[in-house]
GROMACS .gro file of N, CA and C in nm:
model
  444
    1UNK      N    1   8.671  -6.847  15.226
    1UNK     CA    2   8.692  -6.787  15.095
    1UNK      C    3   8.562  -6.719  15.052
    2UNK      N    4   8.574  -6.599  14.999
    2UNK     CA    5   8.454  -6.530  14.954
    2UNK      C    6   8.439  -6.541  14.802
    3UNK      N    7   8.318  -6.522  14.757
    3UNK     CA    8   8.286  -6.525  14.615
    3UNK      C    9   8.231  -6.388  14.577
    4UNK      N   10   8.290  -6.326  14.477
    4UNK     CA   11   8.244  -6.195  14.431
    4UNK      C   12   8.190  -6.213  14.289
    5UNK      N   13   8.072  -6.158  14.264
    5UNK     CA   14   8.011  -6.171  14.132
    5UNK      C   15   7.929  -6.048  14.099
    6UNK      N   16   7.890  -6.036  13.976
    6UNK     CA   17   7.800  -5.930  13.933
    6UNK      C   18   7.704  -5.988  13.829
    7UNK      N   19   7.589  -5.925  13.817
    7UNK     CA   20   7.489  -5.968  13.721
    7UNK      C   21   7.530  -5.923  13.581
    8UNK      N   22   7.515  -6.012  13.486
    8UNK     CA   23   7.541  -5.977  13.347
    8UNK      C   24   7.409  -5.985  13.275
    9UNK      N   25   7.371  -5.876  13.216
    9UNK     CA   26   7.238  -5.867  13.156
    9UNK      C   27   7.230  -5.920  13.014
   10UNK      N   28   7.335  -5.979  12.963
   10UNK     CA   29   7.333  -6.018  12.822
   10UNK      C   30   7.250  -6.144  12.798
   11UNK      N   31   7.181  -6.142  12.684
   11UNK     CA   32   7.100  -6.256  12.643
   11UNK      C   33   7.143  -6.309  12.508
   12UNK      N   34   7.211  -6.225  12.430
   12UNK     CA   35   7.242  -6.260  12.292
   12UNK      C   36   7.391  -6.241  12.263
   13UNK      N   37   7.442  -6.323  12.173
   13UNK     CA   38   7.579  -6.309  12.124
   13UNK      C   39   7.569  -6.275  11.976
   14UNK      N   40   7.634  -6.166  11.936
   14UNK     CA   41   7.632  -6.124  11.797
   14UNK      C   42   7.715  -6.222  11.714
   15UNK      N   43   7.661  -6.266  11.601
   15UNK     CA   44   7.727  -6.368  11.519
   15UNK      C   45   7.798  -6.309  11.397
   16UNK      N   46   7.761  -6.188  11.354
   16UNK     CA   47   7.823  -6.127  11.236
   16UNK      C   48   7.859  -5.982  11.264
   17UNK      N   49   7.959  -5.932  11.194
   17UNK     CA   50   7.999  -5.792  11.200
   17UNK      C   51   7.880  -5.705  11.163
   18UNK      N   52   7.861  -5.595  11.237
   18UNK     CA   53   7.753  -5.501  11.208
   18UNK      C   54   7.803  -5.360  11.238
   19UNK      N   55   7.767  -5.264  11.151
   19UNK     CA   56   7.801  -5.126  11.178
   19UNK      C   57   7.687  -5.035  11.134
   20UNK      N   58   7.689  -4.914  11.188
   20UNK     CA   59   7.585  -4.815  11.159
   20UNK      C   60   7.649  -4.676  11.155
   21UNK      N   61   7.619  -4.600  11.051
   21UNK     CA   62   7.666  -4.461  11.042
   21UNK      C   63   7.576  -4.375  11.129
   22UNK      N   64   7.635  -4.299  11.220
   22UNK     CA   65   7.558  -4.215  11.311
   22UNK      C   66   7.488  -4.103  11.235
   23UNK      N   67   7.364  -4.075  11.273
   23UNK     CA   68   7.285  -3.971  11.210
   23UNK      C   69   7.320  -3.832  11.265
   24UNK      N   70   7.364  -3.827  11.391
   24UNK     CA   71   7.383  -3.700  11.460
   24UNK      C   72   7.529  -3.675  11.494
   25UNK      N   73   7.558  -3.549  11.531
   25UNK     CA   74   7.692  -3.512  11.577
   25UNK      C   75   7.700  -3.530  11.728
   26UNK      N   76   7.811  -3.585  11.774
   26UNK     CA   77   7.833  -3.610  11.917
   26UNK      C   78   7.962  -3.546  11.962
   27UNK      N   79   7.975  -3.524  12.091
   27UNK     CA   80   8.101  -3.478  12.150
   27UNK      C   81   8.188  -3.603  12.169
   28UNK      N   82   8.275  -3.628  12.073
   28UNK     CA   83   8.356  -3.751  12.070
   28UNK      C   84   8.499  -3.718  12.106
   29UNK      N   85   8.555  -3.791  12.202
   29UNK     CA   86   8.693  -3.768  12.245
   29UNK      C   87   8.794  -3.836  12.154
   30UNK      N   88   8.760  -3.955  12.103
   30UNK     CA   89   8.854  -4.029  12.020
   30UNK      C   90   8.783  -4.148  11.957
   31UNK      N   91   8.849  -4.211  11.863
   31UNK     CA   92   8.799  -4.339  11.812
   31UNK      C   93   8.815  -4.442  11.924
   32UNK      N   94   8.745  -4.555  11.910
   32UNK     CA   95   8.749  -4.658  12.015
   32UNK      C   96   8.726  -4.794  11.951
   33UNK      N   97   8.799  -4.894  11.998
   33UNK     CA   98   8.779  -5.031  11.953
   33UNK      C   99   8.835  -5.124  12.059
   34UNK      N  100   8.747  -5.201  12.123
   34UNK     CA  101   8.793  -5.295  12.226
   34UNK      C  102   8.781  -5.440  12.181
   35UNK      N  103   8.757  -5.462  12.051
   35UNK     CA  104   8.745  -5.597  11.999
   35UNK      C  105   8.604  -5.653  12.006
   36UNK      N  106   8.514  -5.583  12.077
   36UNK     CA  107   8.373  -5.623  12.086
   36UNK      C  108   8.283  -5.519  12.020
   37UNK      N  109   8.305  -5.391  12.055
   37UNK     CA  110   8.231  -5.282  11.992
   37UNK      C  111   8.328  -5.170  11.957
   38UNK      N  112   8.284  -5.080  11.868
   38UNK     CA  113   8.376  -4.976  11.822
   38UNK      C  114   8.305  -4.848  11.784
   39UNK      N  115   8.385  -4.743  11.772
   39UNK     CA  116   8.345  -4.614  11.717
   39UNK      C  117   8.462  -4.573  11.629
   40UNK      N  118   8.436  -4.552  11.500
   40UNK     CA  119   8.545  -4.513  11.412
   40UNK      C  120   8.500  -4.407  11.313
   41UNK      N  121   8.596  -4.326  11.272
   41UNK     CA  122   8.573  -4.218  11.176
   41UNK      C  123   8.608  -4.268  11.037
   42UNK      N  124   8.514  -4.249  10.945
   42UNK     CA  125   8.539  -4.276  10.803
   42UNK      C  126   8.523  -4.145  10.728
   43UNK      N  127   8.549  -4.148  10.599
   43UNK     CA  128   8.539  -4.026  10.518
   43UNK      C  129   8.402  -3.961  10.525
   44UNK      N  130   8.297  -4.041  10.535
   44UNK     CA  131   8.162  -3.987  10.532
   44UNK      C  132   8.096  -3.974  10.669
   45UNK      N  133   8.171  -3.994  10.777
   45UNK     CA  134   8.114  -3.974  10.910
   45UNK      C  135   8.163  -4.075  11.012
   46UNK      N  136   8.098  -4.073  11.128
   46UNK     CA  137   8.131  -4.163  11.240
   46UNK      C  138   8.044  -4.288  11.234
   47UNK      N  139   8.104  -4.400  11.265
   47UNK     CA  140   8.035  -4.530  11.265
   47UNK      C  141   8.052  -4.598  11.400
   48UNK      N  142   7.943  -4.662  11.445
   48UNK     CA  143   7.950  -4.752  11.559
   48UNK      C  144   7.928  -4.893  11.505
   49UNK      N  145   7.967  -4.993  11.583
   49UNK     CA  146   7.942  -5.129  11.540
   49UNK      C  147   7.984  -5.230  11.642
   50UNK      N  148   7.957  -5.356  11.607
   50UNK     CA  149   7.992  -5.468  11.693
   50UNK      C  150   8.057  -5.578  11.609
   51UNK      N  151   8.142  -5.654  11.676
   51UNK     CA  152   8.209  -5.768  11.614
   51UNK      C  153   8.140  -5.897  11.660
   52UNK      N  154   8.160  -6.005  11.586
   52UNK     CA  155   8.109  -6.134  11.632
   52UNK      C  156   8.164  -6.164  11.773
   53UNK      N  157   8.077  -6.212  11.858
   53UNK     CA  158   8.115  -6.243  11.996
   53UNK      C  159   8.071  -6.137  12.095
   54UNK      N  160   8.033  -6.018  12.047
   54UNK     CA  161   7.985  -5.913  12.136
   54UNK      C  162   7.853  -5.961  12.198
   55UNK      N  163   7.838  -5.937  12.327
   55UNK     CA  164   7.717  -5.979  12.399
   55UNK      C  165   7.628  -5.859  12.427
   56UNK      N  166   7.500  -5.872  12.397
   56UNK     CA  167   7.402  -5.765  12.419
   56UNK      C  168   7.281  -5.821  12.491
   57UNK      N  169   7.204  -5.732  12.551
   57UNK     CA  170   7.087  -5.779  12.626
   57UNK      C  171   6.956  -5.765  12.550
   58UNK      N  172   6.963  -5.728  12.424
   58UNK     CA  173   6.840  -5.709  12.349
   58UNK      C  174   6.773  -5.580  12.391
   59UNK      N  175   6.644  -5.576  12.389
   59UNK     CA  176   6.570  -5.456  12.426
   59UNK      C  177   6.551  -5.460  12.577
   60UNK      N  178   6.633  -5.384  12.647
   60UNK     CA  179   6.632  -5.384  12.794
   60UNK      C  180   6.493  -5.351  12.847
   61UNK      N  181   6.444  -5.432  12.939
   61UNK     CA  182   6.317  -5.409  13.007
   61UNK      C  183   6.197  -5.398  12.911
   62UNK      N  184   6.205  -5.462  12.798
   62UNK     CA  185   6.093  -5.462  12.704
   62UNK      C  186   6.100  -5.590  12.623
   63UNK      N  187   6.000  -5.615  12.541
   63UNK     CA  188   5.997  -5.736  12.459
   63UNK      C  189   6.097  -5.725  12.345
   64UNK      N  190   6.177  -5.828  12.327
   64UNK     CA  191   6.269  -5.830  12.213
   64UNK      C  192   6.188  -5.854  12.087
   65UNK      N  193   6.213  -5.774  11.985
   65UNK     CA  194   6.144  -5.793  11.857
   65UNK      C  195   6.236  -5.746  11.746
   66UNK      N  196   6.210  -5.795  11.626
   66UNK     CA  197   6.288  -5.751  11.511
   66UNK      C  198   6.275  -5.601  11.490
   67UNK      N  199   6.161  -5.544  11.525
   67UNK     CA  200   6.135  -5.401  11.508
   67UNK      C  201   6.237  -5.316  11.585
   68UNK      N  202   6.277  -5.361  11.704
   68UNK     CA  203   6.364  -5.283  11.790
   68UNK      C  204   6.507  -5.335  11.804
   69UNK      N  205   6.531  -5.459  11.766
   69UNK     CA  206   6.657  -5.523  11.804
   69UNK      C  207   6.782  -5.454  11.750
   70UNK      N  208   6.789  -5.428  11.621
   70UNK     CA  209   6.909  -5.365  11.564
   70UNK      C  210   6.936  -5.230  11.631
   71UNK      N  211   6.831  -5.152  11.645
   71UNK     CA  212   6.847  -5.021  11.709
   71UNK      C  213   6.891  -5.035  11.855
   72UNK      N  214   6.844  -5.139  11.923
   72UNK     CA  215   6.884  -5.158  12.063
   72UNK      C  216   7.032  -5.193  12.073
   73UNK      N  217   7.085  -5.265  11.975
   73UNK     CA  218   7.229  -5.295  11.974
   73UNK      C  219   7.306  -5.164  11.958
   74UNK      N  220   7.263  -5.081  11.864
   74UNK     CA  221   7.328  -4.952  11.845
   74UNK      C  222   7.321  -4.864  11.969
   75UNK      N  223   7.206  -4.864  12.035
   75UNK     CA  224   7.189  -4.784  12.158
   75UNK      C  225   7.279  -4.837  12.268
   76UNK      N  226   7.290  -4.969  12.280
   76UNK     CA  227   7.381  -5.027  12.379
   76UNK      C  228   7.525  -4.980  12.355
   77UNK      N  229   7.568  -4.984  12.229
   77UNK     CA  230   7.705  -4.941  12.196
   77UNK      C  231   7.725  -4.795  12.237
   78UNK      N  232   7.629  -4.709  12.206
   78UNK     CA  233   7.640  -4.568  12.243
   78UNK      C  234   7.646  -4.550  12.394
   79UNK      N  235   7.566  -4.626  12.468
   79UNK     CA  236   7.572  -4.619  12.615
   79UNK      C  237   7.709  -4.663  12.665
   80UNK      N  238   7.762  -4.771  12.609
   80UNK     CA  239   7.895  -4.819  12.650
   80UNK      C  240   8.001  -4.715  12.621
   81UNK      N  241   7.988  -4.645  12.507
   81UNK     CA  242   8.086  -4.543  12.472
   81UNK      C  243   8.083  -4.426  12.570
   82UNK      N  244   7.966  -4.394  12.622
   82UNK     CA  245   7.957  -4.292  12.727
   82UNK      C  246   8.025  -4.345  12.854
   83UNK      N  247   7.995  -4.470  12.891
   83UNK     CA  248   8.056  -4.529  13.011
   83UNK      C  249   8.208  -4.537  12.999
   84UNK      N  250   8.258  -4.557  12.876
   84UNK     CA  251   8.402  -4.564  12.851
   84UNK      C  252   8.467  -4.427  12.843
   85UNK      N  253   8.387  -4.320  12.846
   85UNK     CA  254   8.441  -4.184  12.839
   85UNK      C  255   8.475  -4.140  12.698
   86UNK      N  256   8.425  -4.209  12.598
   86UNK     CA  257   8.454  -4.177  12.459
   86UNK      C  258   8.356  -4.072  12.405
   87UNK      N  259   8.230  -4.085  12.442
   87UNK     CA  260   8.128  -3.986  12.408
   87UNK      C  261   8.088  -3.916  12.538
   88UNK      N  262   8.063  -3.786  12.529
   88UNK     CA  263   8.029  -3.706  12.647
   88UNK      C  264   7.896  -3.751  12.710
   89UNK      N  265   7.892  -3.745  12.844
   89UNK     CA  266   7.767  -3.773  12.916
   89UNK      C  267   7.656  -3.677  12.875
   90UNK      N  268   7.694  -3.559  12.827
   90UNK     CA  269   7.595  -3.461  12.784
   90UNK      C  270   7.512  -3.510  12.666
   91UNK      N  271   7.558  -3.616  12.599
   91UNK     CA  272   7.488  -3.669  12.482
   91UNK      C  273   7.390  -3.781  12.516
   92UNK      N  274   7.356  -3.801  12.644
   92UNK     CA  275   7.261  -3.905  12.682
   92UNK      C  276   7.128  -3.892  12.607
   93UNK      N  277   7.072  -3.772  12.603
   93UNK     CA  278   6.945  -3.753  12.533
   93UNK      C  279   6.961  -3.772  12.382
   94UNK      N  280   7.078  -3.735  12.331
   94UNK     CA  281   7.103  -3.747  12.188
   94UNK      C  282   7.109  -3.894  12.145
   95UNK      N  283   7.164  -3.982  12.231
   95UNK     CA  284   7.169  -4.123  12.193
   95UNK      C  285   7.030  -4.186  12.195
   96UNK      N  286   6.940  -4.131  12.277
   96UNK     CA  287   6.801  -4.177  12.275
   96UNK      C  288   6.734  -4.137  12.144
   97UNK      N  289   6.765  -4.017  12.097
   97UNK     CA  290   6.713  -3.972  11.967
   97UNK      C  291   6.771  -4.058  11.854
   98UNK      N  292   6.900  -4.093  11.866
   98UNK     CA  293   6.963  -4.180  11.766
   98UNK      C  294   6.891  -4.316  11.762
   99UNK      N  295   6.853  -4.366  11.879
   99UNK     CA  296   6.778  -4.491  11.890
   99UNK      C  297   6.651  -4.482  11.806
  100UNK      N  298   6.577  -4.373  11.823
  100UNK     CA  299   6.453  -4.353  11.747
  100UNK      C  300   6.482  -4.348  11.597
  101UNK      N  301   6.584  -4.274  11.558
  101UNK     CA  302   6.619  -4.263  11.416
  101UNK      C  303   6.662  -4.397  11.357
  102UNK      N  304   6.732  -4.478  11.437
  102UNK     CA  305   6.771  -4.611  11.391
  102UNK      C  306   6.648  -4.700  11.372
  103UNK      N  307   6.554  -4.693  11.463
  103UNK     CA  308   6.431  -4.773  11.450
  103UNK      C  309   6.363  -4.740  11.318
  104UNK      N  310   6.349  -4.611  11.290
  104UNK     CA  311   6.283  -4.569  11.166
  104UNK      C  312   6.362  -4.618  11.044
  105UNK      N  313   6.493  -4.601  11.046
  105UNK     CA  314   6.578  -4.642  10.934
  105UNK      C  315   6.574  -4.793  10.911
  106UNK      N  316   6.583  -4.870  11.018
  106UNK     CA  317   6.591  -5.015  11.005
  106UNK      C  318   6.456  -5.080  10.976
  107UNK      N  319   6.349  -5.002  10.978
  107UNK     CA  320   6.215  -5.053  10.949
  107UNK      C  321   6.152  -4.977  10.833
  108UNK      N  322   6.230  -4.953  10.729
  108UNK     CA  323   6.181  -4.877  10.612
  108UNK      C  324   6.057  -4.940  10.550
  109UNK      N  325   6.052  -5.071  10.549
  109UNK     CA  326   5.941  -5.141  10.485
  109UNK      C  327   5.839  -5.190  10.587
  110UNK      N  328   5.809  -5.107  10.686
  110UNK     CA  329   5.709  -5.145  10.786
  110UNK      C  330   5.575  -5.166  10.717
  111UNK      N  331   5.512  -5.282  10.738
  111UNK     CA  332   5.393  -5.319  10.661
  111UNK      C  333   5.274  -5.224  10.679
  112UNK      N  334   5.207  -5.200  10.571
  112UNK     CA  335   5.088  -5.116  10.574
  112UNK      C  336   4.979  -5.181  10.659
  113UNK      N  337   4.974  -5.313  10.661
  113UNK     CA  338   4.871  -5.382  10.738
  113UNK      C  339   4.896  -5.370  10.889
  114UNK      N  340   5.016  -5.323  10.929
  114UNK     CA  341   5.045  -5.296  11.070
  114UNK      C  342   5.032  -5.147  11.101
  115UNK      N  343   4.986  -5.070  11.004
  115UNK     CA  344   4.967  -4.927  11.025
  115UNK      C  345   5.062  -4.839  10.948
  116UNK      N  346   5.157  -4.900  10.878
  116UNK     CA  347   5.249  -4.825  10.794
  116UNK      C  348   5.336  -4.726  10.870
  117UNK      N  349   5.375  -4.620  10.801
  117UNK     CA  350   5.467  -4.522  10.858
  117UNK      C  351   5.410  -4.450  10.979
  118UNK      N  352   5.279  -4.429  10.981
  118UNK     CA  353   5.217  -4.361  11.094
  118UNK      C  354   5.239  -4.438  11.223
  119UNK      N  355   5.210  -4.565  11.224
  119UNK     CA  356   5.228  -4.649  11.343
  119UNK      C  357   5.377  -4.668  11.374
  120UNK      N  358   5.459  -4.681  11.269
  120UNK     CA  359   5.603  -4.695  11.290
  120UNK      C  360   5.658  -4.575  11.366
  121UNK      N  361   5.617  -4.455  11.328
  121UNK     CA  362   5.662  -4.332  11.395
  121UNK      C  363   5.616  -4.329  11.541
  122UNK      N  364   5.493  -4.369  11.566
  122UNK     CA  365   5.441  -4.372  11.704
  122UNK      C  366   5.523  -4.470  11.787
  123UNK      N  367   5.545  -4.589  11.735
  123UNK     CA  368   5.623  -4.690  11.809
  123UNK      C  369   5.766  -4.643  11.834
  124UNK      N  370   5.826  -4.578  11.735
  124UNK     CA  371   5.963  -4.526  11.751
  124UNK      C  372   5.967  -4.416  11.857
  125UNK      N  373   5.866  -4.328  11.859
  125UNK     CA  374   5.860  -4.224  11.961
  125UNK      C  375   5.845  -4.283  12.101
  126UNK      N  376   5.761  -4.384  12.115
  126UNK     CA  377   5.742  -4.449  12.244
  126UNK      C  378   5.871  -4.518  12.290
  127UNK      N  379   5.941  -4.581  12.198
  127UNK     CA  380   6.067  -4.647  12.232
  127UNK      C  381   6.170  -4.545  12.278
  128UNK      N  382   6.177  -4.430  12.209
  128UNK     CA  383   6.269  -4.325  12.250
  128UNK      C  384   6.236  -4.277  12.392
  129UNK      N  385   6.110  -4.256  12.420
  129UNK     CA  386   6.069  -4.211  12.555
  129UNK      C  387   6.105  -4.315  12.660
  130UNK      N  388   6.091  -4.442  12.625
  130UNK     CA  389   6.125  -4.550  12.718
  130UNK      C  390   6.272  -4.553  12.755
  131UNK      N  391   6.359  -4.512  12.663
  131UNK     CA  392   6.502  -4.511  12.693
  131UNK      C  393   6.540  -4.398  12.787
  132UNK      N  394   6.455  -4.300  12.803
  132UNK     CA  395   6.485  -4.188  12.892
  132UNK      C  396   6.482  -4.226  13.040
  133UNK      N  397   6.445  -4.349  13.070
  133UNK     CA  398   6.437  -4.392  13.209
  133UNK      C  399   6.575  -4.421  13.269
  134UNK      N  400   6.675  -4.436  13.186
  134UNK     CA  401   6.809  -4.467  13.235
  134UNK      C  402   6.911  -4.379  13.165
  135UNK      N  403   7.019  -4.349  13.236
  135UNK     CA  404   7.127  -4.272  13.178
  135UNK      C  405   7.258  -4.345  13.199
  136UNK      N  406   7.351  -4.323  13.109
  136UNK     CA  407   7.484  -4.379  13.122
  136UNK      C  408   7.578  -4.272  13.174
  137UNK      N  409   7.674  -4.315  13.255
  137UNK     CA  410   7.771  -4.223  13.312
  137UNK      C  411   7.911  -4.276  13.292
  138UNK      N  412   8.005  -4.185  13.280
  138UNK     CA  413   8.144  -4.222  13.259
  138UNK      C  414   8.193  -4.309  13.376
  139UNK      N  415   8.270  -4.409  13.342
  139UNK     CA  416   8.328  -4.503  13.439
  139UNK      C  417   8.224  -4.578  13.522
  140UNK      N  418   8.103  -4.594  13.471
  140UNK     CA  419   7.998  -4.668  13.542
  140UNK      C  420   8.038  -4.815  13.549
  141UNK      N  421   8.032  -4.872  13.665
  141UNK     CA  422   8.073  -5.012  13.687
  141UNK      C  423   7.952  -5.092  13.736
  142UNK      N  424   7.951  -5.223  13.706
  142UNK     CA  425   7.841  -5.306  13.758
  142UNK      C  426   7.850  -5.319  13.909
  143UNK      N  427   7.736  -5.337  13.973
  143UNK     CA  428   7.731  -5.355  14.118
  143UNK      C  429   7.789  -5.492  14.152
  144UNK      N  430   7.884  -5.495  14.244
  144UNK     CA  431   7.944  -5.621  14.287
  144UNK      C  432   7.872  -5.676  14.408
  145UNK      N  433   7.856  -5.807  14.412
  145UNK     CA  434   7.795  -5.875  14.525
  145UNK      C  435   7.900  -5.967  14.585
  146UNK      N  436   7.901  -5.977  14.716
  146UNK     CA  437   8.000  -6.061  14.784
  146UNK      C  438   7.930  -6.158  14.878
  147UNK      N  439   7.971  -6.284  14.868
  147UNK     CA  440   7.922  -6.387  14.960
  147UNK      C  441   8.043  -6.430  15.044
  148UNK      N  442   8.034  -6.413  15.173
  148UNK     CA  443   8.144  -6.450  15.263
  148UNK      C  444   8.141  -6.599  15.291
   0.00000   0.00000   0.00000
């Protein structure tokens, strides 16, 4: 009998409903809701979000911190929506920009003793550049491993 498995990169389980209004326009095929994450149209724009029980990996390949965590959840959702074929692959760079904009928005009260808005902007720019190392593609599947 063989055993087939794949790596799951999740470290965290979301405990409360969370949503974010998108800052930018995307090539969107339809609304989406799989019970874990969603994309929906409201009167004032498009929203992404997660439900309790959704699993995320935090800040992929970097230190998890309050500064980046919320934005990383939003970025994960946008990547999943590309993989699901809901948002166009052409928007890969745009979701990285959205990540940066979310970091800035979610850290409005960044302390002056940490450098204030100047340092916040630098950190957000660096985080955006770091996300450019990977791209999401439609119908992307995890690598399967088999033990005979």
